Amino acid sequence: MLNEEASSVSSVVGKVSGVGVALLFLSGCASGAGAVDPGATAGAIELAVSETCAADSAPECVDVNGEYVMVPDAGFSLAGVESIAVAGDEVGNAVDVTLTSEGAAVVESAAAEAAQAGDDSRLVIKVGGEVLSAVAVAEPLEGEHFLLALPPELSAEEFTERVGRG
């Protein structure tokens, strides 16, 4: 179901499939919908490339939004966040994230690695020390802006606070 949703917007934002939480990159300028939180001008998200795993196969194999993924204790890279805006109502519970140029380079590198690693590879995203999602990346991504669909239990405000702690 989520892959179908990602496919329906692929002509606008590139090809990305996700498990649980969608990560959609925009090339060029973001839509700017929603109110920008003026306090969200700094922070970071953490990224690592990992693989899916069978439940209970290893202590590092954890449930991330309904899919089991190896989550390493180390090996995460920090991607700097410049600003966060609440996405428009048509997107649902989502945020529009603008990365620093260095942060965009980190995300692009990690996404390219995940795309090249194959179908079992996932881009694991941690925010504020907590794993938020594990996203299947179909092809390399570019740009300093991305739209991140949040799990229902995580508000945009809480996400913004976690990024500030990152």
PDB file of C-alpha atoms in Angstrom:
ATOM      1  CA  MET A   1       0.000   0.000   0.000  1.00  0.00           C
ATOM      2  CA  LEU A   2       2.750   2.496   0.909  1.00  0.00           C
ATOM      3  CA  ASN A   3       4.718   1.556  -2.206  1.00  0.00           C
ATOM      4  CA  GLU A   4       1.627   2.383  -4.293  1.00  0.00           C
ATOM      5  CA  GLU A   5       1.370   5.788  -2.594  1.00  0.00           C
ATOM      6  CA  ALA A   6       5.059   6.480  -3.249  1.00  0.00           C
ATOM      7  CA  SER A   7       4.618   5.432  -6.881  1.00  0.00           C
ATOM      8  CA  SER A   8       1.700   7.818  -7.344  1.00  0.00           C
ATOM      9  CA  VAL A   9       3.923  10.781  -6.522  1.00  0.00           C
ATOM     10  CA  SER A  10       7.085   9.469  -8.164  1.00  0.00           C
ATOM     11  CA  SER A  11       6.834  11.833 -11.126  1.00  0.00           C
ATOM     12  CA  VAL A  12       7.106  14.763  -8.735  1.00  0.00           C
ATOM     13  CA  VAL A  13       9.553  13.583  -6.112  1.00  0.00           C
ATOM     14  CA  GLY A  14      11.539  10.687  -7.555  1.00  0.00           C
ATOM     15  CA  LYS A  15      11.252   6.975  -6.934  1.00  0.00           C
ATOM     16  CA  VAL A  16      11.297   5.942  -3.308  1.00  0.00           C
ATOM     17  CA  SER A  17       9.528   3.038  -1.681  1.00  0.00           C
ATOM     18  CA  GLY A  18       9.128   2.831   2.055  1.00  0.00           C
ATOM     19  CA  VAL A  19       8.187   0.575   4.871  1.00  0.00           C
ATOM     20  CA  GLY A  20       6.084   2.246   7.540  1.00  0.00           C
ATOM     21  CA  VAL A  21       7.345   5.765   6.977  1.00  0.00           C
ATOM     22  CA  ALA A  22       7.822   7.305   3.556  1.00  0.00           C
ATOM     23  CA  LEU A  23      10.824   9.445   2.776  1.00  0.00           C
ATOM     24  CA  LEU A  24      10.240  11.515  -0.329  1.00  0.00           C
ATOM     25  CA  PHE A  25      12.965  13.770  -1.689  1.00  0.00           C
ATOM     26  CA  LEU A  26      12.215  16.865  -3.703  1.00  0.00           C
ATOM     27  CA  SER A  27      14.704  18.086  -6.265  1.00  0.00           C
ATOM     28  CA  GLY A  28      14.693  21.860  -6.267  1.00  0.00           C
ATOM     29  CA  CYS A  29      12.603  24.003  -3.957  1.00  0.00           C
ATOM     30  CA  ALA A  30      10.158  22.614  -1.434  1.00  0.00           C
ATOM     31  CA  SER A  31       6.526  23.583  -1.594  1.00  0.00           C
ATOM     32  CA  GLY A  32       6.803  25.565   1.614  1.00  0.00           C
ATOM     33  CA  ALA A  33       3.299  24.553   2.683  1.00  0.00           C
ATOM     34  CA  GLY A  34       2.548  24.870   6.361  1.00  0.00           C
ATOM     35  CA  ALA A  35       4.066  27.084   8.968  1.00  0.00           C
ATOM     36  CA  VAL A  36       7.793  27.083   9.493  1.00  0.00           C
ATOM     37  CA  ASP A  37       8.861  26.636  13.075  1.00  0.00           C
ATOM     38  CA  PRO A  38      11.329  29.490  13.582  1.00  0.00           C
ATOM     39  CA  GLY A  39      13.028  27.541  16.381  1.00  0.00           C
ATOM     40  CA  ALA A  40      13.804  24.625  14.067  1.00  0.00           C
ATOM     41  CA  THR A  41      16.802  26.133  12.337  1.00  0.00           C
ATOM     42  CA  ALA A  42      19.380  23.634  13.580  1.00  0.00           C
ATOM     43  CA  GLY A  43      19.617  20.005  14.441  1.00  0.00           C
ATOM     44  CA  ALA A  44      20.345  16.700  12.769  1.00  0.00           C
ATOM     45  CA  ILE A  45      18.992  13.350  11.699  1.00  0.00           C
ATOM     46  CA  GLU A  46      21.095  10.195  11.773  1.00  0.00           C
ATOM     47  CA  LEU A  47      21.364   7.779   8.841  1.00  0.00           C
ATOM     48  CA  ALA A  48      22.773   4.297   8.338  1.00  0.00           C
ATOM     49  CA  VAL A  49      22.451   1.723   5.595  1.00  0.00           C
ATOM     50  CA  SER A  50      21.341  -1.676   6.832  1.00  0.00           C
ATOM     51  CA  GLU A  51      19.543  -4.850   5.753  1.00  0.00           C
ATOM     52  CA  THR A  52      16.294  -6.573   6.581  1.00  0.00           C
ATOM     53  CA  CYS A  53      16.453  -9.591   8.878  1.00  0.00           C
ATOM     54  CA  ALA A  54      14.318 -12.369  10.291  1.00  0.00           C
ATOM     55  CA  ALA A  55      12.617 -11.660  13.622  1.00  0.00           C
ATOM     56  CA  ASP A  56      14.727 -12.704  16.633  1.00  0.00           C
ATOM     57  CA  SER A  57      17.706 -13.603  14.402  1.00  0.00           C
ATOM     58  CA  ALA A  58      20.065 -11.255  16.270  1.00  0.00           C
ATOM     59  CA  PRO A  59      19.909  -8.674  19.069  1.00  0.00           C
ATOM     60  CA  GLU A  60      20.416  -5.922  16.462  1.00  0.00           C
ATOM     61  CA  CYS A  61      17.384  -7.147  14.466  1.00  0.00           C
ATOM     62  CA  VAL A  62      14.539  -4.856  15.530  1.00  0.00           C
ATOM     63  CA  ASP A  63      10.989  -4.155  14.425  1.00  0.00           C
ATOM     64  CA  VAL A  64      10.845  -0.828  12.607  1.00  0.00           C
ATOM     65  CA  ASN A  65       7.263  -0.003  11.668  1.00  0.00           C
ATOM     66  CA  GLY A  66       6.346  -3.631  11.004  1.00  0.00           C
ATOM     67  CA  GLU A  67       9.538  -4.757   9.256  1.00  0.00           C
ATOM     68  CA  TYR A  68      12.587  -6.317  10.887  1.00  0.00           C
ATOM     69  CA  VAL A  69      15.830  -4.481  10.164  1.00  0.00           C
ATOM     70  CA  MET A  70      19.379  -4.770  11.488  1.00  0.00           C
ATOM     71  CA  VAL A  71      19.995  -1.565  13.465  1.00  0.00           C
ATOM     72  CA  PRO A  72      23.680  -1.155  14.274  1.00  0.00           C
ATOM     73  CA  ASP A  73      24.826   0.423  17.534  1.00  0.00           C
ATOM     74  CA  ALA A  74      27.321   2.534  15.586  1.00  0.00           C
ATOM     75  CA  GLY A  75      27.842   3.554  11.998  1.00  0.00           C
ATOM     76  CA  PHE A  76      25.232   6.286  11.798  1.00  0.00           C
ATOM     77  CA  SER A  77      26.152   9.514  10.004  1.00  0.00           C
ATOM     78  CA  LEU A  78      24.759  12.903  11.003  1.00  0.00           C
ATOM     79  CA  ALA A  79      22.922  14.961   8.392  1.00  0.00           C
ATOM     80  CA  GLY A  80      22.488  18.598   9.386  1.00  0.00           C
ATOM     81  CA  VAL A  81      18.984  20.062   9.254  1.00  0.00           C
ATOM     82  CA  GLU A  82      18.542  23.726   8.389  1.00  0.00           C
ATOM     83  CA  SER A  83      14.771  24.015   8.913  1.00  0.00           C
ATOM     84  CA  ILE A  84      11.520  22.089   9.290  1.00  0.00           C
ATOM     85  CA  ALA A  85       8.018  23.040   8.132  1.00  0.00           C
ATOM     86  CA  VAL A  86       4.755  21.239   8.758  1.00  0.00           C
ATOM     87  CA  ALA A  87       3.646  19.832   5.389  1.00  0.00           C
ATOM     88  CA  GLY A  88       0.283  20.789   3.917  1.00  0.00           C
ATOM     89  CA  ASP A  89      -2.929  19.024   4.916  1.00  0.00           C
ATOM     90  CA  GLU A  90      -3.056  17.070   1.634  1.00  0.00           C
ATOM     91  CA  VAL A  91       0.040  15.126   2.728  1.00  0.00           C
ATOM     92  CA  GLY A  92      -1.231  14.052   6.154  1.00  0.00           C
ATOM     93  CA  ASN A  93       1.102  13.784   9.142  1.00  0.00           C
ATOM     94  CA  ALA A  94       4.329  14.901   7.476  1.00  0.00           C
ATOM     95  CA  VAL A  95       7.120  17.454   7.678  1.00  0.00           C
ATOM     96  CA  ASP A  96       9.088  19.236   4.981  1.00  0.00           C
ATOM     97  CA  VAL A  97      12.766  19.106   5.972  1.00  0.00           C
ATOM     98  CA  THR A  98      15.469  21.357   4.518  1.00  0.00           C
ATOM     99  CA  LEU A  99      18.991  20.042   4.982  1.00  0.00           C
ATOM    100  CA  THR A 100      22.228  21.965   5.168  1.00  0.00           C
ATOM    101  CA  SER A 101      24.410  21.467   2.075  1.00  0.00           C
ATOM    102  CA  GLU A 102      26.606  19.108   4.122  1.00  0.00           C
ATOM    103  CA  GLY A 103      23.529  17.256   5.363  1.00  0.00           C
ATOM    104  CA  ALA A 104      22.254  16.861   1.801  1.00  0.00           C
ATOM    105  CA  ALA A 105      25.599  15.335   0.798  1.00  0.00           C
ATOM    106  CA  VAL A 106      25.337  12.816   3.668  1.00  0.00           C
ATOM    107  CA  VAL A 107      21.773  11.859   2.700  1.00  0.00           C
ATOM    108  CA  GLU A 108      22.635  11.576  -1.002  1.00  0.00           C
ATOM    109  CA  SER A 109      25.621   9.331  -0.231  1.00  0.00           C
ATOM    110  CA  ALA A 110      23.659   7.068   2.124  1.00  0.00           C
ATOM    111  CA  ALA A 111      20.695   6.851  -0.266  1.00  0.00           C
ATOM    112  CA  ALA A 112      22.994   5.952  -3.183  1.00  0.00           C
ATOM    113  CA  GLU A 113      24.606   3.226  -1.076  1.00  0.00           C
ATOM    114  CA  ALA A 114      21.193   1.847  -0.074  1.00  0.00           C
ATOM    115  CA  ALA A 115      19.926   1.909  -3.667  1.00  0.00           C
ATOM    116  CA  GLN A 116      23.007   0.072  -4.941  1.00  0.00           C
ATOM    117  CA  ALA A 117      22.921  -2.535  -2.154  1.00  0.00           C
ATOM    118  CA  GLY A 118      19.717  -4.186  -3.397  1.00  0.00           C
ATOM    119  CA  ASP A 119      16.169  -5.011  -2.359  1.00  0.00           C
ATOM    120  CA  ASP A 120      17.010  -6.081   1.211  1.00  0.00           C
ATOM    121  CA  SER A 121      18.850  -2.847   1.940  1.00  0.00           C
ATOM    122  CA  ARG A 122      17.246  -0.093   4.024  1.00  0.00           C
ATOM    123  CA  LEU A 123      18.121   3.489   4.835  1.00  0.00           C
ATOM    124  CA  VAL A 124      17.632   3.609   8.612  1.00  0.00           C
ATOM    125  CA  ILE A 125      16.702   7.026  10.004  1.00  0.00           C
ATOM    126  CA  LYS A 126      17.168   7.958  13.655  1.00  0.00           C
ATOM    127  CA  VAL A 127      15.915  11.195  15.164  1.00  0.00           C
ATOM    128  CA  GLY A 128      16.786  12.224  18.701  1.00  0.00           C
ATOM    129  CA  GLY A 129      18.426   8.849  19.321  1.00  0.00           C
ATOM    130  CA  GLU A 130      15.314   6.849  18.331  1.00  0.00           C
ATOM    131  CA  VAL A 131      14.867   4.864  15.114  1.00  0.00           C
ATOM    132  CA  LEU A 132      12.048   6.499  13.169  1.00  0.00           C
ATOM    133  CA  SER A 133      12.034   4.529   9.941  1.00  0.00           C
ATOM    134  CA  ALA A 134      13.768   2.091   7.629  1.00  0.00           C
ATOM    135  CA  VAL A 135      13.199   3.062   4.014  1.00  0.00           C
ATOM    136  CA  ALA A 136      13.777   1.032   0.858  1.00  0.00           C
ATOM    137  CA  VAL A 137      15.459   3.325  -1.684  1.00  0.00           C
ATOM    138  CA  ALA A 138      14.836   2.429  -5.328  1.00  0.00           C
ATOM    139  CA  GLU A 139      17.362   4.856  -6.842  1.00  0.00           C
ATOM    140  CA  PRO A 140      19.813   7.541  -5.685  1.00  0.00           C
ATOM    141  CA  LEU A 141      18.230  10.724  -4.367  1.00  0.00           C
ATOM    142  CA  GLU A 142      19.225  14.359  -4.760  1.00  0.00           C
ATOM    143  CA  GLY A 143      18.293  17.675  -3.210  1.00  0.00           C
ATOM    144  CA  GLU A 144      18.313  19.589   0.035  1.00  0.00           C
ATOM    145  CA  HIS A 145      14.573  19.199   0.684  1.00  0.00           C
ATOM    146  CA  PHE A 146      12.551  16.126   1.534  1.00  0.00           C
ATOM    147  CA  LEU A 147       9.091  15.302   2.728  1.00  0.00           C
ATOM    148  CA  LEU A 148       8.957  12.825   5.598  1.00  0.00           C
ATOM    149  CA  ALA A 149       5.682  11.101   6.437  1.00  0.00           C
ATOM    150  CA  LEU A 150       5.576  10.576  10.187  1.00  0.00           C
ATOM    151  CA  PRO A 151       4.097   7.628  12.073  1.00  0.00           C
ATOM    152  CA  PRO A 152       0.634   8.462  13.457  1.00  0.00           C
ATOM    153  CA  GLU A 153       1.899   8.543  17.050  1.00  0.00           C
ATOM    154  CA  LEU A 154       4.574  11.190  16.280  1.00  0.00           C
ATOM    155  CA  SER A 155       3.494  14.802  15.843  1.00  0.00           C
ATOM    156  CA  ALA A 156       5.378  17.321  13.721  1.00  0.00           C
ATOM    157  CA  GLU A 157       6.161  19.274  16.888  1.00  0.00           C
ATOM    158  CA  GLU A 158       7.654  16.225  18.601  1.00  0.00           C
ATOM    159  CA  PHE A 159       9.668  15.412  15.490  1.00  0.00           C
ATOM    160  CA  THR A 160      11.030  18.979  15.462  1.00  0.00           C
ATOM    161  CA  GLU A 161      12.042  18.689  19.131  1.00  0.00           C
ATOM    162  CA  ARG A 162      13.809  15.368  18.465  1.00  0.00           C
ATOM    163  CA  VAL A 163      15.724  16.820  15.507  1.00  0.00           C
ATOM    164  CA  GLY A 164      16.944  19.619  17.771  1.00  0.00           C
ATOM    165  CA  ARG A 165      18.281  16.980  20.164  1.00  0.00           C
ATOM    166  CA  GLY A 166      20.001  15.115  17.299  1.00  0.00           C
TER     167      GLY A 166
END
